[in-house]
Coordinates of C-alpha atoms in Angstrom, one line a residue:
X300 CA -23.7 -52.8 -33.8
X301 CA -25.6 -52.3 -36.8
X302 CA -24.2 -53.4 -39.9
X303 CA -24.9 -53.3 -43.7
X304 CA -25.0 -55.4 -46.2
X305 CA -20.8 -56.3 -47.6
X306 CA -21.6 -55.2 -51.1
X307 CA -21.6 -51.4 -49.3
X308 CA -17.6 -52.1 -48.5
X309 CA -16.9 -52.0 -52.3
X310 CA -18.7 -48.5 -51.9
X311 CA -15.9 -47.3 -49.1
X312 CA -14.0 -44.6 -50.2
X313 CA -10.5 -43.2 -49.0
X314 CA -10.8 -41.5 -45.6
X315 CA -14.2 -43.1 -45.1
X316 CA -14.7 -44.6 -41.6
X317 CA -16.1 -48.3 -41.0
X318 CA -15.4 -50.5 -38.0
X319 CA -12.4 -53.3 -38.8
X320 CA -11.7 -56.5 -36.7
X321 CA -8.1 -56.3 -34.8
X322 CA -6.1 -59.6 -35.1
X323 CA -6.8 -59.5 -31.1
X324 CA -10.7 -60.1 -31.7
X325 CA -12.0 -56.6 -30.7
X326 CA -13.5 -54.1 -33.2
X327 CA -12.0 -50.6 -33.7
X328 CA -13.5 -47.7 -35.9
X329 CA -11.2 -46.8 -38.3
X330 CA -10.2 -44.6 -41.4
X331 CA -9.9 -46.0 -45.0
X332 CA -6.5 -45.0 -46.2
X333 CA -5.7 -46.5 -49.3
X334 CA -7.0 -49.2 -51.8
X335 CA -4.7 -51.3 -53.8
X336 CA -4.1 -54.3 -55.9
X337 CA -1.8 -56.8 -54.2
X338 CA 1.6 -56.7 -55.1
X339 CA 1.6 -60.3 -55.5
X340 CA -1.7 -61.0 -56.8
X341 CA -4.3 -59.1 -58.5
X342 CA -6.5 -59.3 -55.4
X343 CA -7.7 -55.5 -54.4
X344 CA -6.6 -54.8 -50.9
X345 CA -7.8 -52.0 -48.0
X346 CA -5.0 -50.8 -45.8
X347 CA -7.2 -49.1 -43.0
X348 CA -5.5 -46.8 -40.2
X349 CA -6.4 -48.4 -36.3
X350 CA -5.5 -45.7 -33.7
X351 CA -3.6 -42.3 -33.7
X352 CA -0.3 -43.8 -33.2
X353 CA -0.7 -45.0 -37.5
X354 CA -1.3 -48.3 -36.7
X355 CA -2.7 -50.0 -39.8
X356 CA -3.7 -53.3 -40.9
X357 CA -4.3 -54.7 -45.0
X358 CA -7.5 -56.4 -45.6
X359 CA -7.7 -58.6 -48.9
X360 CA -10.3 -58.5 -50.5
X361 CA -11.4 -62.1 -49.7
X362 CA -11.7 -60.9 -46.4
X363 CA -13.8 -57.9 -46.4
X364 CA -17.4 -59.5 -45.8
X365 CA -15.2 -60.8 -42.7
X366 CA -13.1 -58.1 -40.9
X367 CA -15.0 -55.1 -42.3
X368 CA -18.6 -53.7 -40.9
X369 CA -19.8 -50.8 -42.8
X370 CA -22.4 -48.3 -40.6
X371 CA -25.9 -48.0 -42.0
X372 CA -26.3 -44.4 -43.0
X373 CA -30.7 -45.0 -42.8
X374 CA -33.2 -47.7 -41.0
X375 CA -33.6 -49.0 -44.8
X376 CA -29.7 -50.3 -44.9
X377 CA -30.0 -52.0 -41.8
X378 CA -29.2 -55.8 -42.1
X379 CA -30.8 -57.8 -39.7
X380 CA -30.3 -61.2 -38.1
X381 CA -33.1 -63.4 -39.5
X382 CA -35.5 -65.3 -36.9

């Protein structure tokens, strides 16, 4: 999978699509449905929607760079391994 840079997941808007790490390990493309603050923190948090049954999962914002891979749009966003 190609992925860009995490500075593009503060670019995700709502009902954007991006690929999210399931608490099983596997990736799933999924839907951006809602950006919040924490309700017990002031951390920012993405609540994203997994499959068509509305499961969802909450990411905080710690870890984005982490469970979130945004799709490069051009060749020029492409982030490659260094060799």
């Amino acid at each position: 999978m190609d992925a860009i840079h995490p500075q593009s997941v503060y670019q995700l808007k709502n009902f954007d699509f991006a690929f999210v790490e399931r608490s099983n390990g596997s990736w799933t493309y999924a839907m951006l449905a809602h950006q919040s603050r924490g309700s017990s923190y002031e951390e920012e948090q993405m609540v994203f929607v997994l499959d068509e049954k509305g499961s969802s999962k909450v990411i905080d914002e710690k870890d984005w760079a982490r469970f979130i891979c945004c799709l490069a749009e051009s060749e020029d966003q492409i982030q490659r391994p260094l060799r």
